[in-house]
Backbone as XML, in Angstrom:
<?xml version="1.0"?>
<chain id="A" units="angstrom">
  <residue number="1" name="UNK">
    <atom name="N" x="-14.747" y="23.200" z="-6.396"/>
    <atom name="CA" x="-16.153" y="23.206" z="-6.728"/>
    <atom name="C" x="-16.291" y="23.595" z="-8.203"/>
  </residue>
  <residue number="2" name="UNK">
    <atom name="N" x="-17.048" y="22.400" z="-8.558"/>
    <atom name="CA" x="-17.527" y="23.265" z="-10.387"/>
    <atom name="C" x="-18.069" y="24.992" z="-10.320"/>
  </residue>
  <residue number="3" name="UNK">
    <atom name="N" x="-17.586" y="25.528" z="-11.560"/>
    <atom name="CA" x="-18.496" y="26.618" z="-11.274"/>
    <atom name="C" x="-20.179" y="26.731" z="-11.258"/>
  </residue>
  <residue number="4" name="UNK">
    <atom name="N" x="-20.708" y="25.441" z="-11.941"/>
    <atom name="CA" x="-22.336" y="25.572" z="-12.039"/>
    <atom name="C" x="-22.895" y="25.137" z="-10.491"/>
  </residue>
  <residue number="5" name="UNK">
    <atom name="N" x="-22.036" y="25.004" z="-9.740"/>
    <atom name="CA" x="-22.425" y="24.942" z="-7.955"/>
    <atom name="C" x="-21.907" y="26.331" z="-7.261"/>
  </residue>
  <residue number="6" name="UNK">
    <atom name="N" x="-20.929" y="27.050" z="-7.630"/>
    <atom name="CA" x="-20.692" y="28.146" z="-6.954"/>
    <atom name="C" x="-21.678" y="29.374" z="-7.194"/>
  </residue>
  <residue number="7" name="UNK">
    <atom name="N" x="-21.555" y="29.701" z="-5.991"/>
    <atom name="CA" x="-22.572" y="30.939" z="-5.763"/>
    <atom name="C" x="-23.738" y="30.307" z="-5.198"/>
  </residue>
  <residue number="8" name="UNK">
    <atom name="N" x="-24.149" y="29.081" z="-4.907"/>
    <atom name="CA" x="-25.197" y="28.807" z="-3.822"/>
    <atom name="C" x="-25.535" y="28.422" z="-3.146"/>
  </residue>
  <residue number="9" name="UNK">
    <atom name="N" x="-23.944" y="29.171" z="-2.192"/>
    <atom name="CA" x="-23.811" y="28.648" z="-0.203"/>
    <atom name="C" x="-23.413" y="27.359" z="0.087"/>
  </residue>
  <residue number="10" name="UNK">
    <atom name="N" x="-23.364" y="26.358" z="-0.578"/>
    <atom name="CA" x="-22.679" y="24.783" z="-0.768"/>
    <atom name="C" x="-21.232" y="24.719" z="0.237"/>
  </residue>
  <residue number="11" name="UNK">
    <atom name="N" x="-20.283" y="25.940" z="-0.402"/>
    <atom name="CA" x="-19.209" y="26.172" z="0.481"/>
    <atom name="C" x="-19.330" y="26.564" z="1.934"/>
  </residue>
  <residue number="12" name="UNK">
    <atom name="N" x="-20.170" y="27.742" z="1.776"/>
    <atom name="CA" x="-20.450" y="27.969" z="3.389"/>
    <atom name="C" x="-20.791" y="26.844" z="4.358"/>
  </residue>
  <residue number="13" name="UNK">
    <atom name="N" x="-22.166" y="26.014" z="3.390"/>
    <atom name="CA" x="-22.480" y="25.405" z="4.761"/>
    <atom name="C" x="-21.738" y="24.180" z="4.770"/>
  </residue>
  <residue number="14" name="UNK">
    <atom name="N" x="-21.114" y="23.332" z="3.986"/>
    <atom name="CA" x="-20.063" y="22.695" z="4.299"/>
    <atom name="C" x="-18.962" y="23.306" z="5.496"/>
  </residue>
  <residue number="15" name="UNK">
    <atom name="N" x="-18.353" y="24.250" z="5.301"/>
    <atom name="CA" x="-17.931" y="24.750" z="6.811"/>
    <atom name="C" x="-18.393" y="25.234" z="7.860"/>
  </residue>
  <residue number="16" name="UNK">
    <atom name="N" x="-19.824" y="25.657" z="7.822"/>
    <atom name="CA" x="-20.113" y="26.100" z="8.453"/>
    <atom name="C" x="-20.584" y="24.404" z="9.553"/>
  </residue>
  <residue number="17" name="UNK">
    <atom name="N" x="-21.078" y="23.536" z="8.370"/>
    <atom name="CA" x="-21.087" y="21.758" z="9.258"/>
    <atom name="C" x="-20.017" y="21.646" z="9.954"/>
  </residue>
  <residue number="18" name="UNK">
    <atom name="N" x="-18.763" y="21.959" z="9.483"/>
    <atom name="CA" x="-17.199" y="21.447" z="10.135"/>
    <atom name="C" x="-17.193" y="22.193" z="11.167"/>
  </residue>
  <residue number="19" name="UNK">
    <atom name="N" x="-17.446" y="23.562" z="11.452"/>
    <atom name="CA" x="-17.297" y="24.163" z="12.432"/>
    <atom name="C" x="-18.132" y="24.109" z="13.670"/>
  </residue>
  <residue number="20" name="UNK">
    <atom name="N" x="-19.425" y="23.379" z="13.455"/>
    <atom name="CA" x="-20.255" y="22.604" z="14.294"/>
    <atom name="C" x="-19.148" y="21.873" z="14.681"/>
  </residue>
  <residue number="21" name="UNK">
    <atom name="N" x="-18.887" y="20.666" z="14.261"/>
    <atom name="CA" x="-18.876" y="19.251" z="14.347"/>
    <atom name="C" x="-17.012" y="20.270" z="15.486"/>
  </residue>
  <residue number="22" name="UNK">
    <atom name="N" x="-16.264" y="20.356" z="15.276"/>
    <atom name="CA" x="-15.181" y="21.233" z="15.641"/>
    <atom name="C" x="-15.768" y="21.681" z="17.252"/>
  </residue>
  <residue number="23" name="UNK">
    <atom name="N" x="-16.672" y="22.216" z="17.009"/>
    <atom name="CA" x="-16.892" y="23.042" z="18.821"/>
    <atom name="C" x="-17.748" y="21.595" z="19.364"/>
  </residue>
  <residue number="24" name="UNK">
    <atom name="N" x="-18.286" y="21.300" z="18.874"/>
    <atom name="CA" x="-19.266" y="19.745" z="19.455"/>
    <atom name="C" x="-18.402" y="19.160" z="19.671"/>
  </residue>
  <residue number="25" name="UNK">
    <atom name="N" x="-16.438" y="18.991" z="19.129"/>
    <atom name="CA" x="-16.211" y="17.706" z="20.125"/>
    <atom name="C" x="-14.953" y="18.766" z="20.109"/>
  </residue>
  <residue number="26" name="UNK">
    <atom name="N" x="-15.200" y="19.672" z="20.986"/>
    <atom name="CA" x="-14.596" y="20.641" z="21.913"/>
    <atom name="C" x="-12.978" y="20.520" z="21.117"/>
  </residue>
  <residue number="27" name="UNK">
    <atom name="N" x="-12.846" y="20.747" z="19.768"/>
    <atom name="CA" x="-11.580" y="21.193" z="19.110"/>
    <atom name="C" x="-11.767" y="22.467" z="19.002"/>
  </residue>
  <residue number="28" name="UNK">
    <atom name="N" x="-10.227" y="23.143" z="18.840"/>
    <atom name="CA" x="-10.151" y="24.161" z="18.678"/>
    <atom name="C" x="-9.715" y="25.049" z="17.803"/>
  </residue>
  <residue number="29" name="UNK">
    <atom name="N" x="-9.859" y="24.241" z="16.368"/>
    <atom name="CA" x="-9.564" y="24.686" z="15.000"/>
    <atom name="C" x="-10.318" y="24.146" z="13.903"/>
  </residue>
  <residue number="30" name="UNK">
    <atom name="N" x="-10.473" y="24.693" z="12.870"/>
    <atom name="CA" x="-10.500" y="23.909" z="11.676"/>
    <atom name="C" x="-9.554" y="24.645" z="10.738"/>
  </residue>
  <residue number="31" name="UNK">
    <atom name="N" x="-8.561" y="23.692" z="10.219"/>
    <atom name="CA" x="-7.737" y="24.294" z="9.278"/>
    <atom name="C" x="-8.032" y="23.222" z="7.935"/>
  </residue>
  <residue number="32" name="UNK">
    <atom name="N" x="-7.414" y="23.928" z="6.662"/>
    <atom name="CA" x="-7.683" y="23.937" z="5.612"/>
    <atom name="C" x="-6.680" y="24.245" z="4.571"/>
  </residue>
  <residue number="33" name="UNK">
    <atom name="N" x="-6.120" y="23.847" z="3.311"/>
    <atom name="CA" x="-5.239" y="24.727" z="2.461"/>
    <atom name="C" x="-6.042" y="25.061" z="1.646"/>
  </residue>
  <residue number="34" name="UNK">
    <atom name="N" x="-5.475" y="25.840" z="1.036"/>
    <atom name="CA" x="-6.030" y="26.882" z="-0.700"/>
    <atom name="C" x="-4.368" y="27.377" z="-1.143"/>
  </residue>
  <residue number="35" name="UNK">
    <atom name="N" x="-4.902" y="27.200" z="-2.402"/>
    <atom name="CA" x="-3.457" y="27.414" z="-3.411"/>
    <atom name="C" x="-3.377" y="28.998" z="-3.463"/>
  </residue>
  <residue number="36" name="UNK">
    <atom name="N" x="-2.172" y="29.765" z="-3.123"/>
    <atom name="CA" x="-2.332" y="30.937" z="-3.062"/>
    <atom name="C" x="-2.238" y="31.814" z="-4.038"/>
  </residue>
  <residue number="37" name="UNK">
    <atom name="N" x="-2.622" y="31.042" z="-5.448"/>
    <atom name="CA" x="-3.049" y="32.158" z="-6.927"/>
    <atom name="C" x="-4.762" y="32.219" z="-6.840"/>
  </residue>
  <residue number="38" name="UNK">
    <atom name="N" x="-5.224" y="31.487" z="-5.592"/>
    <atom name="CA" x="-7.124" y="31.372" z="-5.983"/>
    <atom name="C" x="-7.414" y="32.281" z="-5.100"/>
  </residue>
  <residue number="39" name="UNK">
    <atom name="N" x="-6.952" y="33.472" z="-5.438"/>
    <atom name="CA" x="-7.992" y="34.482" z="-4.868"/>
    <atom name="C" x="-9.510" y="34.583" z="-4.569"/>
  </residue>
  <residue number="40" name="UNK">
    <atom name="N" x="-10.305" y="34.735" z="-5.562"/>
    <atom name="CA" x="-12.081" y="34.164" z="-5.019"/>
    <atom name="C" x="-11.685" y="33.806" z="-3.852"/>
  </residue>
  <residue number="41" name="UNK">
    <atom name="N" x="-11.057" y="32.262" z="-3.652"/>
    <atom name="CA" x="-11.325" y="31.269" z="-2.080"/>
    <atom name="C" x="-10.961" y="32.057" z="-1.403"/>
  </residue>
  <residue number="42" name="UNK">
    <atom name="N" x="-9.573" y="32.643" z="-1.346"/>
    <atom name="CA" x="-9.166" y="33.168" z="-0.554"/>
    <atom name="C" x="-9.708" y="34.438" z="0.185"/>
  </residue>
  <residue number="43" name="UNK">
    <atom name="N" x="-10.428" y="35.185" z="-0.647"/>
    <atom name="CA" x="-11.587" y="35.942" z="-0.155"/>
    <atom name="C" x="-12.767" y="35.662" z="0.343"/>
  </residue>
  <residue number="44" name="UNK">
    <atom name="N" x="-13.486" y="34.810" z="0.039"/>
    <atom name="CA" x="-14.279" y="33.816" z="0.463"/>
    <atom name="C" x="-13.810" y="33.410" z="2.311"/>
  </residue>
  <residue number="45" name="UNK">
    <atom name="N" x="-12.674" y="33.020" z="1.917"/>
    <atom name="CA" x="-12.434" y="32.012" z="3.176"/>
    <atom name="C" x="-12.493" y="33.589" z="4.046"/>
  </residue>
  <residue number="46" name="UNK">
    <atom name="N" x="-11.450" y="34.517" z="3.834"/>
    <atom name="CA" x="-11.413" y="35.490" z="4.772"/>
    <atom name="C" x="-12.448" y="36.073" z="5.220"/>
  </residue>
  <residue number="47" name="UNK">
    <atom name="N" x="-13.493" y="36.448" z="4.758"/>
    <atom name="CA" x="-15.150" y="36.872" z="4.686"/>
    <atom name="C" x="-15.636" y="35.703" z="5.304"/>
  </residue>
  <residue number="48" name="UNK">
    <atom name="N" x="-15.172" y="34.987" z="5.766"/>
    <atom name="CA" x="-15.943" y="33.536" z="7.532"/>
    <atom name="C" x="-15.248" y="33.624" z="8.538"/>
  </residue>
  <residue number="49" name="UNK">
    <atom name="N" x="-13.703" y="34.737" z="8.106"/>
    <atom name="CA" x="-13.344" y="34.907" z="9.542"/>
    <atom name="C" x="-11.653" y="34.377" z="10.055"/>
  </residue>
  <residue number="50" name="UNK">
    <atom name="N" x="-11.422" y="33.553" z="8.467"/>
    <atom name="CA" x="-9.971" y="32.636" z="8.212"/>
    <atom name="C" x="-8.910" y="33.590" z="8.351"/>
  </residue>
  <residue number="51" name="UNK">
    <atom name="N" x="-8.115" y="33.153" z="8.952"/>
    <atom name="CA" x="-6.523" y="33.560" z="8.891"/>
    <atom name="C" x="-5.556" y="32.870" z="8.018"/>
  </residue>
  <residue number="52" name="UNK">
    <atom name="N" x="-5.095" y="33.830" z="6.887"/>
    <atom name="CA" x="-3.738" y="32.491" z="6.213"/>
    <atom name="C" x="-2.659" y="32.683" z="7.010"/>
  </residue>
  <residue number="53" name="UNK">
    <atom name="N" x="-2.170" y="31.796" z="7.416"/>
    <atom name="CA" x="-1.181" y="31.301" z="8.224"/>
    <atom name="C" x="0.520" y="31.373" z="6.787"/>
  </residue>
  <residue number="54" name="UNK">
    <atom name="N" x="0.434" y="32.678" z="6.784"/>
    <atom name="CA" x="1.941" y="32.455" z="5.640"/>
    <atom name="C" x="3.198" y="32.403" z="5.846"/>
  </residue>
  <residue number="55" name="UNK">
    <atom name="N" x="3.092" y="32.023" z="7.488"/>
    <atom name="CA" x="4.919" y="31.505" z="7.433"/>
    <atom name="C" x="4.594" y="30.268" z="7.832"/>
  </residue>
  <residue number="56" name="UNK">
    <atom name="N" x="3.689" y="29.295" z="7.360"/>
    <atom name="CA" x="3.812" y="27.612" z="6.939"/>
    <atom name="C" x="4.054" y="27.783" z="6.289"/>
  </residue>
  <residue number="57" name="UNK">
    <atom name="N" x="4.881" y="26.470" z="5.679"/>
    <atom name="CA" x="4.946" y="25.576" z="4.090"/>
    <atom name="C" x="4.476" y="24.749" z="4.267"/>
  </residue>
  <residue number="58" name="UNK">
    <atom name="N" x="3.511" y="24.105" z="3.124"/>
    <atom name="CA" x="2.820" y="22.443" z="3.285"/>
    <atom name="C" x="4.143" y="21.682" z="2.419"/>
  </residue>
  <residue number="59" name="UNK">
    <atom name="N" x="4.419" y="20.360" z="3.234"/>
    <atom name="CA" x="5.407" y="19.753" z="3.002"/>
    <atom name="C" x="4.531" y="17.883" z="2.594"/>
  </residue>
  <residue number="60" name="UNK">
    <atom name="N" x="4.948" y="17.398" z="1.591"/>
    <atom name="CA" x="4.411" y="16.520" z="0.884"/>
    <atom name="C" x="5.438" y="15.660" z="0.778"/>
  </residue>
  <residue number="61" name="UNK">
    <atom name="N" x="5.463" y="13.949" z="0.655"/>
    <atom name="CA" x="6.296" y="13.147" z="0.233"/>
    <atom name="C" x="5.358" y="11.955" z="-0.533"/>
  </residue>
  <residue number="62" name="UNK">
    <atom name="N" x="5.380" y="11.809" z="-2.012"/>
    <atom name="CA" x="4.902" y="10.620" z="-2.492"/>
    <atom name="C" x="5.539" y="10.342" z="-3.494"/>
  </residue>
  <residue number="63" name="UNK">
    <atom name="N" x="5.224" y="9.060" z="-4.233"/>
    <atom name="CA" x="5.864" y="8.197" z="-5.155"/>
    <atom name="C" x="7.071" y="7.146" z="-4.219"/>
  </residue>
  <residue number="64" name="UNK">
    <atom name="N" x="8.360" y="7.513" z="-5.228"/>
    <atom name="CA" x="9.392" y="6.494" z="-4.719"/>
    <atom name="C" x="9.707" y="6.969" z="-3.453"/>
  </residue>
  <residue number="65" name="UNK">
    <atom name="N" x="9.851" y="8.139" z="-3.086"/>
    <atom name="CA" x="10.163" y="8.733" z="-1.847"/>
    <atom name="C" x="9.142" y="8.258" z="-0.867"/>
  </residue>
  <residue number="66" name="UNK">
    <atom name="N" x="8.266" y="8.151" z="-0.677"/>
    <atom name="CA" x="7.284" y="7.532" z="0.174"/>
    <atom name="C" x="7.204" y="6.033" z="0.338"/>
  </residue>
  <residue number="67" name="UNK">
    <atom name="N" x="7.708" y="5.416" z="-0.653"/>
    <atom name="CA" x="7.975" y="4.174" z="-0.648"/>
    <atom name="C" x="9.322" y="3.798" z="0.052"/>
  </residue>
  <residue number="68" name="UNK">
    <atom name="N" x="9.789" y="4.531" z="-0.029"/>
    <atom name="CA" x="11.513" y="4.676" z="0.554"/>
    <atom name="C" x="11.295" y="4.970" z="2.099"/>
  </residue>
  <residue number="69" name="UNK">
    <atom name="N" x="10.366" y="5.931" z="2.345"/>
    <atom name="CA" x="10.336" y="6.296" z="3.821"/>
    <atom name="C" x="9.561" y="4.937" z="4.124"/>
  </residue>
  <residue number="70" name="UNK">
    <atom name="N" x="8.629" y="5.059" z="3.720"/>
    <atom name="CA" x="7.602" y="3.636" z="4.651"/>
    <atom name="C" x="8.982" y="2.341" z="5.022"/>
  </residue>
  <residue number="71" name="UNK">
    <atom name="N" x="9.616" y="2.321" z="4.091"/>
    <atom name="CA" x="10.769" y="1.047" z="4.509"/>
    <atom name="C" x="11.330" y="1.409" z="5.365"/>
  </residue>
  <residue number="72" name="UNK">
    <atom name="N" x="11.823" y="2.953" z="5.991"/>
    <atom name="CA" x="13.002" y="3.657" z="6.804"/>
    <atom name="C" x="14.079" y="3.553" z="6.047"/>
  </residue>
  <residue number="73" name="UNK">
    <atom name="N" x="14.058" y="3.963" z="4.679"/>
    <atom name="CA" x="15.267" y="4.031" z="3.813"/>
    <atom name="C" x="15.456" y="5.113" z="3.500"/>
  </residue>
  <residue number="74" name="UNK">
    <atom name="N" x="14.691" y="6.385" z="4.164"/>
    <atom name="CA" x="15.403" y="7.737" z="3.856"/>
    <atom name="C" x="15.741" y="7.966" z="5.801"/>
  </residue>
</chain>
C-alpha cells in the first residue's frame, strides 16, 4: 500500500472482506505472506488476530527453471 492510503482502514477492510467471503464458503483459513523485515504489517496483521507460521519457507520457481519444469525437464 502507498503510504498516502495507509492509516485509513483500506487494509482492514480488505481482510476483513476475505474473511467474510472465507466463513461464507465454509473455509477454514485465510493465509497470506509478509516479508519478515516489515514490521508495521507484521504488527498490523498480529493486532486482527494472525499467526506467523515460522517454520514455513515460501518456495518459488520462475524463469528458465519454470520453463524447464513445465516440460518435465527438472
Amino acid at each position: 500500500m502507498r503510504p498516502a492510503q495507509r492509516g485509513k482502514a483500506i487494509g482492514k477492510a480488505l481482510l476483513v472482506h476475505l474473511a467474510k467471503e472465507c466463513v461464507a464458503n465454509g473455509w477454514s483459513r485465510l493465509q497470506w505472506s509478509v516479508l519478515d523485515w516489515n514490521m508495521p504489517s507484521i504488527e498490523f496483521y498480529k493486532s486482527l488476530g494472525a499467526e506467523l507460521m515460522d517454520e514455513w519457507t515460501i518456495c518459488q520457481v520462475g524463469g528458465p527453471a519454470l520453463a524447464a519444469l513445465a516440460q518435465g525437464m527438472r
